[in-house]
Amino acid sequence: MIETQKLARKDFMSGQTVRWCPGCGDYAILAQVQSLMPALGIPREKIVFISGIGCSSRFPYYMNTYGFHTIHGRALPIAEGLKMANSDLQIWVITGDGDALSIGGNHFIHALRKNFDLKIIMFNNEIYGLTKGQYSPTSKIGQKTKSSPFGSIEKPVHPLSLALGVEATFVARTIDADPKHMLQVFKRASEHKGTAYVEVLQNCLIFNNGAHSFITDKMQRPDHALYLEHGKPLRFGPDNSKGIALKGTSPVIVEQVVDEKELLVHDETHEEPTHAYFLSRMRHPEFPVPLGVFRAVKKPIYDETMNQRIESAKKSRTEKNFRDFMVGNNSWTMR
Amino acid sequence: MKNEIKSFTIRFAGDSGDGMQLVGTRLTETLVVQGIDVSTLPDYPAEIRAPGGTVSGVSGYQMQFADHDIYSPGDTIDCLVAMNPAALKKCIADVAKGALVIVNEDAFTEQNLEKAGYENNPFADDSLIQYRIIKIPATSLTLQAVEGIGLQKPQAERCKNFFMLGLALWLLDCPIDATKEWISSKFKKNPQVLEANQRAFSSGYAYGDTKELSGLRFTVNKMEDFKAGTYINLSGNEAAAYGLVAAAESAGRRLFFGAYPITPASDIMQELAALPRFNVSMFQAEDEIAAVCAAIGASFGGAIAAAGTSGPGLCLKTEGINLAVIAELPLVVIDVQRGGPSTGLPTKTEQSDLLQALFGRSGESPVVVIAPQTPSDCFHSAYEAVRLAVHAMTPVIMLSDGYIGNGTEPFRIPEEGELPPIKLSFEVSPEKFQPYLRDPETLSRPWCVPGTPGYEHRIGGLEKQDVTGAVSYEPDNHDRMNRIRLEKIMKLQSVIPDQEIFGEEEGELLIVGWGGTFGSIRTAVEELRNEGVKVSHAQIKYLNPFPKNLGDILKRFKKILVPEINLGQLAWLLRAKYLIEPHQLNLLRGLPLKISDVKEKAIELLEAVR
């Protein structure tokens, strides 16, 4: 442990040349993850980064920990297998909107549903970057890309709504342009027991520049971002003068808050995901976009339950070895 | 009067809800504990309850038992038990002339005859004149036996399989106490049904003493030429599961098994799900892809990792297996083959995934392929698959099939220390460690797992620089790495056994098979040799790499016959690799090869020589 405390950010840099485009939002995410690591107090060998395919998925090569750059969409089941085999590890899954929500969509919903102890960071740039600019499942309707020259005809998937729909136990959102907030959210994710899912709104400078500028741009952010705080009323705006109230079953913007009591209060620990889901439906431009932790609840963890079962079964075993078991299975002896 | 016989083949056939599988499995258990060799073949439709009374809905259970070592559940049937006209219609062609056919007379109604597609009652014309027909009103006798217990009629009728079980035990001169106890424990939660089944069973046994069956009791003696030891009756799928557990125990690692339900492989996951106390983690994934990927993750984490599937699932696992090839991680994939392509014949057997296993991946992607030959051999093959996977840090595909996977036979439990220990790949100090450093002898890389200090490294699906494991696009390195990956697999020729030959080492005709056709081919060859025909047999277990002496063997025979349950996949490989021109026997009927088909083809080839 003493040695662990001595680790610094540079101890987590692998020395491989980082090969993202200059100005890519991925650099900021990498920097914050590397800054977080020493603070976790976990020895380097017990940390693993697993990724699928896409720009974001180069991430493990840049971390001086264990890492596995796998195949498109499959980082989650590989991470699940590793976690079940080795429960001591802290495993981070790095993925993108195409990797997690399109080709890996099935694994995504089942990983969150089963609640493995994994930390997922999904870089959402609303585009396929590594294949050079096709629309992704999070691209906006009407968006013109190389594979949608007349505009995408697809209604996009909303990642947090999807995650909450399968009752994910930890759901959060942050942005690549706010390092401090990113670090806080990653820290919360690392502390969560169960599947922690973090969406990072990330800018692809080359193929989808400015997709999130309404919120990443410092001037626009106060009007369009709502920073969630557990137990606090939902407030936003340049001088925090605006708020969100509930009218019937719909959110409404209170342009000038007079009495805070009329505002909705954030509770990330709600047993039901309904409150968080409601927040996930608040979208630009009608509403400010919530940032922070939407939901953080404690539920049984798949790999932990499985390993507990195995350990207790091993303890109560009466057979000496497996041969003993086979012999005890209606055997007969011929001499 | 009893007839002592060397071997006997019986098939029970009825509607898929008639309980024929239960009769067959119970009779098998009764015979094996007496030291009689038994080989079984369950044959059931894909539908859980296919339309009643139709030929497509017939569920069968065939078994051969003998006083000597046998390799197949038999070709021609010595006794058919047909519970309805459809069962008779479906099976009669497989019954030996003059053999016994027991039918449930009550089921031969006009309506059932029509459902089975009979235009006339087969008993009314002379179509069955070559068989010894015994008509038993099994349904009415069952109803009589269970009268007064208070069961509804349909429920009471359902006890007729126990009537047939009783009759079968009488017919084969078996003790009945163990079965009575078994019925008591199986139905202890429902005393009414328990009582009804006991009575139906006793009634069936007692029926044997009536005069219709006089002179029709058969006795098979205990085996003489058995290998001493402790035996259990196992299906190939159970044996495969046990082989994996035994291997992981030998390696001192956890067994991780990733699976998604698929016929006919699901038994393996179900067996393993019950064994957490032996450090087994059975993970039912959301799909076939996740199942193999979770196994790859577990392998990265140091577990003995395996996945089970059938043909359609192997298609989906292709990309995952490819990742394990380039990441050089040990992985066992068991494919219990079934009829294809696509959904094909889910409950029927076939051998048509051989070329898929060898070549069905992008790039140059060599893997080890082995094929078990009998239900018992599924244990040894699964064990061997693990041994080779960790020896060479490679995926191994084990090609079982529906026939040996579902078939059962007595399995001799290996004595302690009998199995070769599973040795993990070589060790290296943290100072010298590089992810793609190689053992000069095996070319395998070190298996250093997350959690171990000093070995932090990154692997992945991108091409790796030799030794360092860094991402590399360098042309010569890519060429070299492809050759190393292939050479690593070929080097296994030195750790797998040479190909064995049954019969002469050279001659006119060698029959070459692989995997689950062993029983049919070996029986055919034994019978031919007993008839004075000189034929040899080689059953290939190691399909990649082939045993190093295989080429020499093939050159010592004038003719090579390759029988397969596909359109010639092994023949294709032998032709390509050894430049020989084998003769083929290919039948894809969803059934095991017939011994008689193999014999006929062999004789045809030998006569052409003369």
PDB file of N, CA, C and O in Angstrom, chain B residues 86-144:
ATOM      1  N   ALA B  86     -47.220 -44.883 -36.151  1.00  0.00           N
ATOM      2  CA  ALA B  86     -46.165 -44.025 -36.693  1.00  0.00           C
ATOM      3  C   ALA B  86     -44.786 -44.576 -36.343  1.00  0.00           C
ATOM      4  O   ALA B  86     -43.866 -44.573 -37.168  1.00  0.00           O
ATOM      5  N   ALA B  87     -44.641 -45.054 -35.103  1.00  0.00           N
ATOM      6  CA  ALA B  87     -43.358 -45.607 -34.665  1.00  0.00           C
ATOM      7  C   ALA B  87     -43.016 -46.852 -35.476  1.00  0.00           C
ATOM      8  O   ALA B  87     -41.864 -47.060 -35.879  1.00  0.00           O
ATOM      9  N   LEU B  88     -44.031 -47.666 -35.727  1.00  0.00           N
ATOM     10  CA  LEU B  88     -43.810 -48.876 -36.521  1.00  0.00           C
ATOM     11  C   LEU B  88     -43.362 -48.488 -37.924  1.00  0.00           C
ATOM     12  O   LEU B  88     -42.400 -49.026 -38.462  1.00  0.00           O
ATOM     13  N   LYS B  89     -44.088 -47.525 -38.488  1.00  0.00           N
ATOM     14  CA  LYS B  89     -43.808 -47.131 -39.868  1.00  0.00           C
ATOM     15  C   LYS B  89     -42.392 -46.566 -39.998  1.00  0.00           C
ATOM     16  O   LYS B  89     -41.666 -46.885 -40.918  1.00  0.00           O
ATOM     17  N   LYS B  90     -42.012 -45.736 -39.019  1.00  0.00           N
ATOM     18  CA  LYS B  90     -40.709 -45.085 -39.106  1.00  0.00           C
ATOM     19  C   LYS B  90     -39.556 -46.088 -38.949  1.00  0.00           C
ATOM     20  O   LYS B  90     -38.506 -45.929 -39.548  1.00  0.00           O
ATOM     21  N   CYS B  91     -39.749 -47.097 -38.121  1.00  0.00           N
ATOM     22  CA  CYS B  91     -38.611 -47.927 -37.707  1.00  0.00           C
ATOM     23  C   CYS B  91     -38.518 -49.284 -38.392  1.00  0.00           C
ATOM     24  O   CYS B  91     -37.477 -49.939 -38.311  1.00  0.00           O
ATOM     25  N   ILE B  92     -39.580 -49.737 -39.037  1.00  0.00           N
ATOM     26  CA  ILE B  92     -39.627 -51.134 -39.462  1.00  0.00           C
ATOM     27  C   ILE B  92     -38.501 -51.486 -40.436  1.00  0.00           C
ATOM     28  O   ILE B  92     -37.979 -52.602 -40.425  1.00  0.00           O
ATOM     29  N   ALA B  93     -38.086 -50.500 -41.228  1.00  0.00           N
ATOM     30  CA  ALA B  93     -37.033 -50.788 -42.206  1.00  0.00           C
ATOM     31  C   ALA B  93     -35.710 -51.144 -41.532  1.00  0.00           C
ATOM     32  O   ALA B  93     -34.853 -51.795 -42.128  1.00  0.00           O
ATOM     33  N   ASP B  94     -35.526 -50.722 -40.278  1.00  0.00           N
ATOM     34  CA  ASP B  94     -34.269 -51.006 -39.577  1.00  0.00           C
ATOM     35  C   ASP B  94     -34.302 -52.334 -38.819  1.00  0.00           C
ATOM     36  O   ASP B  94     -33.311 -52.726 -38.214  1.00  0.00           O
ATOM     37  N   VAL B  95     -35.459 -53.009 -38.840  1.00  0.00           N
ATOM     38  CA  VAL B  95     -35.587 -54.242 -38.053  1.00  0.00           C
ATOM     39  C   VAL B  95     -35.082 -55.422 -38.884  1.00  0.00           C
ATOM     40  O   VAL B  95     -35.384 -55.537 -40.084  1.00  0.00           O
ATOM     41  N   ALA B  96     -34.311 -56.290 -38.238  1.00  0.00           N
ATOM     42  CA  ALA B  96     -33.787 -57.469 -38.927  1.00  0.00           C
ATOM     43  C   ALA B  96     -34.927 -58.399 -39.306  1.00  0.00           C
ATOM     44  O   ALA B  96     -35.922 -58.503 -38.581  1.00  0.00           O
ATOM     45  N   LYS B  97     -34.763 -59.074 -40.430  1.00  0.00           N
ATOM     46  CA  LYS B  97     -35.800 -60.027 -40.857  1.00  0.00           C
ATOM     47  C   LYS B  97     -35.913 -61.139 -39.815  1.00  0.00           C
ATOM     48  O   LYS B  97     -34.911 -61.652 -39.334  1.00  0.00           O
ATOM     49  N   GLY B  98     -37.118 -61.479 -39.470  1.00  0.00           N
ATOM     50  CA  GLY B  98     -37.341 -62.528 -38.484  1.00  0.00           C
ATOM     51  C   GLY B  98     -37.288 -62.032 -37.050  1.00  0.00           C
ATOM     52  O   GLY B  98     -37.517 -62.796 -36.112  1.00  0.00           O
ATOM     53  N   ALA B  99     -36.961 -60.744 -36.882  1.00  0.00           N
ATOM     54  CA  ALA B  99     -36.804 -60.226 -35.523  1.00  0.00           C
ATOM     55  C   ALA B  99     -38.158 -59.898 -34.891  1.00  0.00           C
ATOM     56  O   ALA B  99     -39.206 -59.929 -35.546  1.00  0.00           O
ATOM     57  N   LEU B 100     -38.057 -59.586 -33.622  1.00  0.00           N
ATOM     58  CA  LEU B 100     -39.235 -59.381 -32.807  1.00  0.00           C
ATOM     59  C   LEU B 100     -39.765 -57.948 -32.942  1.00  0.00           C
ATOM     60  O   LEU B 100     -39.000 -56.995 -32.853  1.00  0.00           O
ATOM     61  N   VAL B 101     -41.070 -57.833 -33.152  1.00  0.00           N
ATOM     62  CA  VAL B 101     -41.688 -56.512 -33.168  1.00  0.00           C
ATOM     63  C   VAL B 101     -42.841 -56.521 -32.167  1.00  0.00           C
ATOM     64  O   VAL B 101     -43.809 -57.257 -32.342  1.00  0.00           O
ATOM     65  N   ILE B 102     -42.691 -55.753 -31.097  1.00  0.00           N
ATOM     66  CA  ILE B 102     -43.747 -55.685 -30.084  1.00  0.00           C
ATOM     67  C   ILE B 102     -44.507 -54.385 -30.306  1.00  0.00           C
ATOM     68  O   ILE B 102     -43.889 -53.316 -30.358  1.00  0.00           O
ATOM     69  N   VAL B 103     -45.815 -54.488 -30.479  1.00  0.00           N
ATOM     70  CA  VAL B 103     -46.580 -53.262 -30.699  1.00  0.00           C
ATOM     71  C   VAL B 103     -47.651 -53.105 -29.624  1.00  0.00           C
ATOM     72  O   VAL B 103     -48.150 -54.079 -29.071  1.00  0.00           O
ATOM     73  N   ASN B 104     -47.951 -51.850 -29.353  1.00  0.00           N
ATOM     74  CA  ASN B 104     -49.082 -51.558 -28.472  1.00  0.00           C
ATOM     75  C   ASN B 104     -50.349 -51.589 -29.333  1.00  0.00           C
ATOM     76  O   ASN B 104     -50.685 -50.623 -30.009  1.00  0.00           O
ATOM     77  N   GLU B 105     -51.003 -52.698 -29.280  1.00  0.00           N
ATOM     78  CA  GLU B 105     -52.165 -52.974 -30.116  1.00  0.00           C
ATOM     79  C   GLU B 105     -53.232 -51.886 -29.991  1.00  0.00           C
ATOM     80  O   GLU B 105     -53.876 -51.506 -30.969  1.00  0.00           O
ATOM     81  N   ASP B 106     -53.411 -51.385 -28.774  1.00  0.00           N
ATOM     82  CA  ASP B 106     -54.470 -50.399 -28.519  1.00  0.00           C
ATOM     83  C   ASP B 106     -54.300 -49.124 -29.342  1.00  0.00           C
ATOM     84  O   ASP B 106     -55.258 -48.404 -29.578  1.00  0.00           O
ATOM     85  N   ALA B 107     -53.057 -48.840 -29.730  1.00  0.00           N
ATOM     86  CA  ALA B 107     -52.810 -47.582 -30.458  1.00  0.00           C
ATOM     87  C   ALA B 107     -53.074 -47.731 -31.951  1.00  0.00           C
ATOM     88  O   ALA B 107     -53.012 -46.750 -32.692  1.00  0.00           O
ATOM     89  N   PHE B 108     -53.344 -48.939 -32.397  1.00  0.00           N
ATOM     90  CA  PHE B 108     -53.546 -49.150 -33.835  1.00  0.00           C
ATOM     91  C   PHE B 108     -55.008 -48.926 -34.227  1.00  0.00           C
ATOM     92  O   PHE B 108     -55.685 -49.814 -34.730  1.00  0.00           O
ATOM     93  N   THR B 109     -55.474 -47.713 -33.961  1.00  0.00           N
ATOM     94  CA  THR B 109     -56.837 -47.348 -34.333  1.00  0.00           C
ATOM     95  C   THR B 109     -56.817 -46.807 -35.756  1.00  0.00           C
ATOM     96  O   THR B 109     -55.750 -46.465 -36.283  1.00  0.00           O
ATOM     97  N   GLU B 110     -57.984 -46.703 -36.339  1.00  0.00           N
ATOM     98  CA  GLU B 110     -58.054 -46.209 -37.714  1.00  0.00           C
ATOM     99  C   GLU B 110     -57.461 -44.800 -37.827  1.00  0.00           C
ATOM    100  O   GLU B 110     -56.738 -44.479 -38.751  1.00  0.00           O
ATOM    101  N   GLN B 111     -57.813 -44.005 -36.798  1.00  0.00           N
ATOM    102  CA  GLN B 111     -57.335 -42.616 -36.800  1.00  0.00           C
ATOM    103  C   GLN B 111     -55.805 -42.555 -36.745  1.00  0.00           C
ATOM    104  O   GLN B 111     -55.180 -41.793 -37.471  1.00  0.00           O
ATOM    105  N   ASN B 112     -55.213 -43.381 -35.862  1.00  0.00           N
ATOM    106  CA  ASN B 112     -53.754 -43.386 -35.740  1.00  0.00           C
ATOM    107  C   ASN B 112     -53.075 -43.932 -36.983  1.00  0.00           C
ATOM    108  O   ASN B 112     -51.995 -43.478 -37.368  1.00  0.00           O
ATOM    109  N   LEU B 113     -53.713 -44.934 -37.595  1.00  0.00           N
ATOM    110  CA  LEU B 113     -53.145 -45.485 -38.832  1.00  0.00           C
ATOM    111  C   LEU B 113     -53.105 -44.410 -39.910  1.00  0.00           C
ATOM    112  O   LEU B 113     -52.135 -44.280 -40.648  1.00  0.00           O
ATOM    113  N   GLU B 114     -54.186 -43.625 -39.930  1.00  0.00           N
ATOM    114  CA  GLU B 114     -54.257 -42.570 -40.931  1.00  0.00           C
ATOM    115  C   GLU B 114     -53.202 -41.487 -40.662  1.00  0.00           C
ATOM    116  O   GLU B 114     -52.511 -41.029 -41.569  1.00  0.00           O
ATOM    117  N   LYS B 115     -53.057 -41.113 -39.373  1.00  0.00           N
ATOM    118  CA  LYS B 115     -52.041 -40.101 -39.016  1.00  0.00           C
ATOM    119  C   LYS B 115     -50.647 -40.556 -39.397  1.00  0.00           C
ATOM    120  O   LYS B 115     -49.789 -39.754 -39.762  1.00  0.00           O
ATOM    121  N   ALA B 116     -50.410 -41.845 -39.271  1.00  0.00           N
ATOM    122  CA  ALA B 116     -49.087 -42.376 -39.594  1.00  0.00           C
ATOM    123  C   ALA B 116     -48.897 -42.533 -41.101  1.00  0.00           C
ATOM    124  O   ALA B 116     -47.797 -42.825 -41.568  1.00  0.00           O
ATOM    125  N   GLY B 117     -49.988 -42.379 -41.843  1.00  0.00           N
ATOM    126  CA  GLY B 117     -49.891 -42.480 -43.302  1.00  0.00           C
ATOM    127  C   GLY B 117     -50.052 -43.903 -43.827  1.00  0.00           C
ATOM    128  O   GLY B 117     -49.658 -44.209 -44.954  1.00  0.00           O
ATOM    129  N   TYR B 118     -50.615 -44.786 -43.013  1.00  0.00           N
ATOM    130  CA  TYR B 118     -50.898 -46.156 -43.489  1.00  0.00           C
ATOM    131  C   TYR B 118     -52.231 -46.149 -44.244  1.00  0.00           C
ATOM    132  O   TYR B 118     -53.240 -45.691 -43.712  1.00  0.00           O
ATOM    133  N   GLU B 119     -52.236 -46.680 -45.451  1.00  0.00           N
ATOM    134  CA  GLU B 119     -53.512 -46.775 -46.176  1.00  0.00           C
ATOM    135  C   GLU B 119     -54.315 -47.970 -45.692  1.00  0.00           C
ATOM    136  O   GLU B 119     -55.531 -47.932 -45.595  1.00  0.00           O
ATOM    137  N   ASN B 120     -53.577 -49.056 -45.405  1.00  0.00           N
ATOM    138  CA  ASN B 120     -54.249 -50.253 -44.878  1.00  0.00           C
ATOM    139  C   ASN B 120     -53.599 -50.627 -43.555  1.00  0.00           C
ATOM    140  O   ASN B 120     -52.441 -50.298 -43.312  1.00  0.00           O
ATOM    141  N   ASN B 121     -54.344 -51.345 -42.746  1.00  0.00           N
ATOM    142  CA  ASN B 121     -53.784 -51.846 -41.500  1.00  0.00           C
ATOM    143  C   ASN B 121     -52.659 -52.831 -41.829  1.00  0.00           C
ATOM    144  O   ASN B 121     -52.890 -53.828 -42.511  1.00  0.00           O
ATOM    145  N   PRO B 122     -51.419 -52.545 -41.390  1.00  0.00           N
ATOM    146  CA  PRO B 122     -50.298 -53.413 -41.784  1.00  0.00           C
ATOM    147  C   PRO B 122     -50.447 -54.846 -41.254  1.00  0.00           C
ATOM    148  O   PRO B 122     -49.804 -55.749 -41.773  1.00  0.00           O
ATOM    149  N   PHE B 123     -51.287 -55.022 -40.245  1.00  0.00           N
ATOM    150  CA  PHE B 123     -51.479 -56.384 -39.727  1.00  0.00           C
ATOM    151  C   PHE B 123     -52.469 -57.166 -40.595  1.00  0.00           C
ATOM    152  O   PHE B 123     -52.558 -58.376 -40.516  1.00  0.00           O
ATOM    153  N   ALA B 124     -53.249 -56.414 -41.390  1.00  0.00           N
ATOM    154  CA  ALA B 124     -54.282 -57.068 -42.183  1.00  0.00           C
ATOM    155  C   ALA B 124     -53.708 -57.606 -43.496  1.00  0.00           C
ATOM    156  O   ALA B 124     -54.267 -58.510 -44.091  1.00  0.00           O
ATOM    157  N   ASP B 125     -52.607 -57.030 -43.945  1.00  0.00           N
ATOM    158  CA  ASP B 125     -52.022 -57.581 -45.177  1.00  0.00           C
ATOM    159  C   ASP B 125     -50.743 -58.354 -44.817  1.00  0.00           C
ATOM    160  O   ASP B 125     -50.466 -58.607 -43.660  1.00  0.00           O
ATOM    161  N   ASP B 126     -49.965 -58.704 -45.801  1.00  0.00           N
ATOM    162  CA  ASP B 126     -48.789 -59.527 -45.498  1.00  0.00           C
ATOM    163  C   ASP B 126     -47.488 -58.714 -45.447  1.00  0.00           C
ATOM    164  O   ASP B 126     -46.403 -59.254 -45.567  1.00  0.00           O
ATOM    165  N   SER B 127     -47.626 -57.397 -45.251  1.00  0.00           N
ATOM    166  CA  SER B 127     -46.423 -56.561 -45.269  1.00  0.00           C
ATOM    167  C   SER B 127     -45.480 -56.840 -44.091  1.00  0.00           C
ATOM    168  O   SER B 127     -44.294 -56.532 -44.163  1.00  0.00           O
ATOM    169  N   LEU B 128     -45.984 -57.426 -43.040  1.00  0.00           N
ATOM    170  CA  LEU B 128     -45.132 -57.664 -41.871  1.00  0.00           C
ATOM    171  C   LEU B 128     -44.819 -59.147 -41.685  1.00  0.00           C
ATOM    172  O   LEU B 128     -44.394 -59.581 -40.615  1.00  0.00           O
ATOM    173  N   ILE B 129     -45.013 -59.886 -42.742  1.00  0.00           N
ATOM    174  CA  ILE B 129     -44.909 -61.337 -42.650  1.00  0.00           C
ATOM    175  C   ILE B 129     -43.498 -61.809 -42.262  1.00  0.00           C
ATOM    176  O   ILE B 129     -43.317 -62.862 -41.655  1.00  0.00           O
ATOM    177  N   GLN B 130     -42.490 -60.969 -42.567  1.00  0.00           N
ATOM    178  CA  GLN B 130     -41.106 -61.381 -42.277  1.00  0.00           C
ATOM    179  C   GLN B 130     -40.718 -61.169 -40.814  1.00  0.00           C
ATOM    180  O   GLN B 130     -39.601 -61.466 -40.447  1.00  0.00           O
ATOM    181  N   TYR B 131     -41.585 -60.601 -40.028  1.00  0.00           N
ATOM    182  CA  TYR B 131     -41.230 -60.307 -38.636  1.00  0.00           C
ATOM    183  C   TYR B 131     -42.065 -61.139 -37.679  1.00  0.00           C
ATOM    184  O   TYR B 131     -43.122 -61.635 -38.019  1.00  0.00           O
ATOM    185  N   ARG B 132     -41.569 -61.263 -36.474  1.00  0.00           N
ATOM    186  CA  ARG B 132     -42.327 -61.963 -35.451  1.00  0.00           C
ATOM    187  C   ARG B 132     -43.086 -60.901 -34.648  1.00  0.00           C
ATOM    188  O   ARG B 132     -42.514 -60.209 -33.803  1.00  0.00           O
ATOM    189  N   ILE B 133     -44.358 -60.753 -34.939  1.00  0.00           N
ATOM    190  CA  ILE B 133     -45.150 -59.673 -34.346  1.00  0.00           C
ATOM    191  C   ILE B 133     -45.807 -60.146 -33.048  1.00  0.00           C
ATOM    192  O   ILE B 133     -46.435 -61.201 -33.011  1.00  0.00           O
ATOM    193  N   ILE B 134     -45.617 -59.352 -32.004  1.00  0.00           N
ATOM    194  CA  ILE B 134     -46.323 -59.618 -30.745  1.00  0.00           C
ATOM    195  C   ILE B 134     -47.214 -58.411 -30.469  1.00  0.00           C
ATOM    196  O   ILE B 134     -46.714 -57.300 -30.291  1.00  0.00           O
ATOM    197  N   LYS B 135     -48.510 -58.629 -30.462  1.00  0.00           N
ATOM    198  CA  LYS B 135     -49.428 -57.517 -30.213  1.00  0.00           C
ATOM    199  C   LYS B 135     -49.854 -57.554 -28.745  1.00  0.00           C
ATOM    200  O   LYS B 135     -50.355 -58.571 -28.267  1.00  0.00           O
ATOM    201  N   ILE B 136     -49.627 -56.446 -28.070  1.00  0.00           N
ATOM    202  CA  ILE B 136     -49.982 -56.389 -26.644  1.00  0.00           C
ATOM    203  C   ILE B 136     -50.890 -55.184 -26.422  1.00  0.00           C
ATOM    204  O   ILE B 136     -50.552 -54.070 -26.834  1.00  0.00           O
ATOM    205  N   PRO B 137     -52.023 -55.373 -25.788  1.00  0.00           N
ATOM    206  CA  PRO B 137     -52.892 -54.217 -25.503  1.00  0.00           C
ATOM    207  C   PRO B 137     -52.352 -53.431 -24.313  1.00  0.00           C
ATOM    208  O   PRO B 137     -52.921 -53.439 -23.221  1.00  0.00           O
ATOM    209  N   ALA B 138     -51.222 -52.758 -24.531  1.00  0.00           N
ATOM    210  CA  ALA B 138     -50.494 -52.140 -23.413  1.00  0.00           C
ATOM    211  C   ALA B 138     -51.293 -51.035 -22.732  1.00  0.00           C
ATOM    212  O   ALA B 138     -51.240 -50.890 -21.505  1.00  0.00           O
ATOM    213  N   THR B 139     -52.039 -50.267 -23.514  1.00  0.00           N
ATOM    214  CA  THR B 139     -52.806 -49.176 -22.893  1.00  0.00           C
ATOM    215  C   THR B 139     -53.892 -49.733 -21.982  1.00  0.00           C
ATOM    216  O   THR B 139     -54.011 -49.327 -20.821  1.00  0.00           O
ATOM    217  N   SER B 140     -54.668 -50.710 -22.484  1.00  0.00           N
ATOM    218  CA  SER B 140     -55.753 -51.222 -21.637  1.00  0.00           C
ATOM    219  C   SER B 140     -55.217 -51.981 -20.436  1.00  0.00           C
ATOM    220  O   SER B 140     -55.764 -51.891 -19.337  1.00  0.00           O
ATOM    221  N   LEU B 141     -54.103 -52.702 -20.623  1.00  0.00           N
ATOM    222  CA  LEU B 141     -53.533 -53.419 -19.475  1.00  0.00           C
ATOM    223  C   LEU B 141     -53.015 -52.426 -18.428  1.00  0.00           C
ATOM    224  O   LEU B 141     -53.137 -52.662 -17.228  1.00  0.00           O
ATOM    225  N   THR B 142     -52.479 -51.311 -18.906  1.00  0.00           N
ATOM    226  CA  THR B 142     -52.011 -50.279 -17.978  1.00  0.00           C
ATOM    227  C   THR B 142     -53.204 -49.685 -17.218  1.00  0.00           C
ATOM    228  O   THR B 142     -53.152 -49.533 -15.992  1.00  0.00           O
ATOM    229  N   LEU B 143     -54.266 -49.386 -17.952  1.00  0.00           N
ATOM    230  CA  LEU B 143     -55.455 -48.808 -17.311  1.00  0.00           C
ATOM    231  C   LEU B 143     -56.014 -49.758 -16.259  1.00  0.00           C
ATOM    232  O   LEU B 143     -56.384 -49.339 -15.158  1.00  0.00           O
ATOM    233  N   GLN B 144     -56.024 -51.043 -16.586  1.00  0.00           N
ATOM    234  CA  GLN B 144     -56.494 -52.041 -15.607  1.00  0.00           C
ATOM    235  C   GLN B 144     -55.622 -52.026 -14.356  1.00  0.00           C
ATOM    236  O   GLN B 144     -56.113 -52.059 -13.237  1.00  0.00           O
TER     237      GLN B 144
END
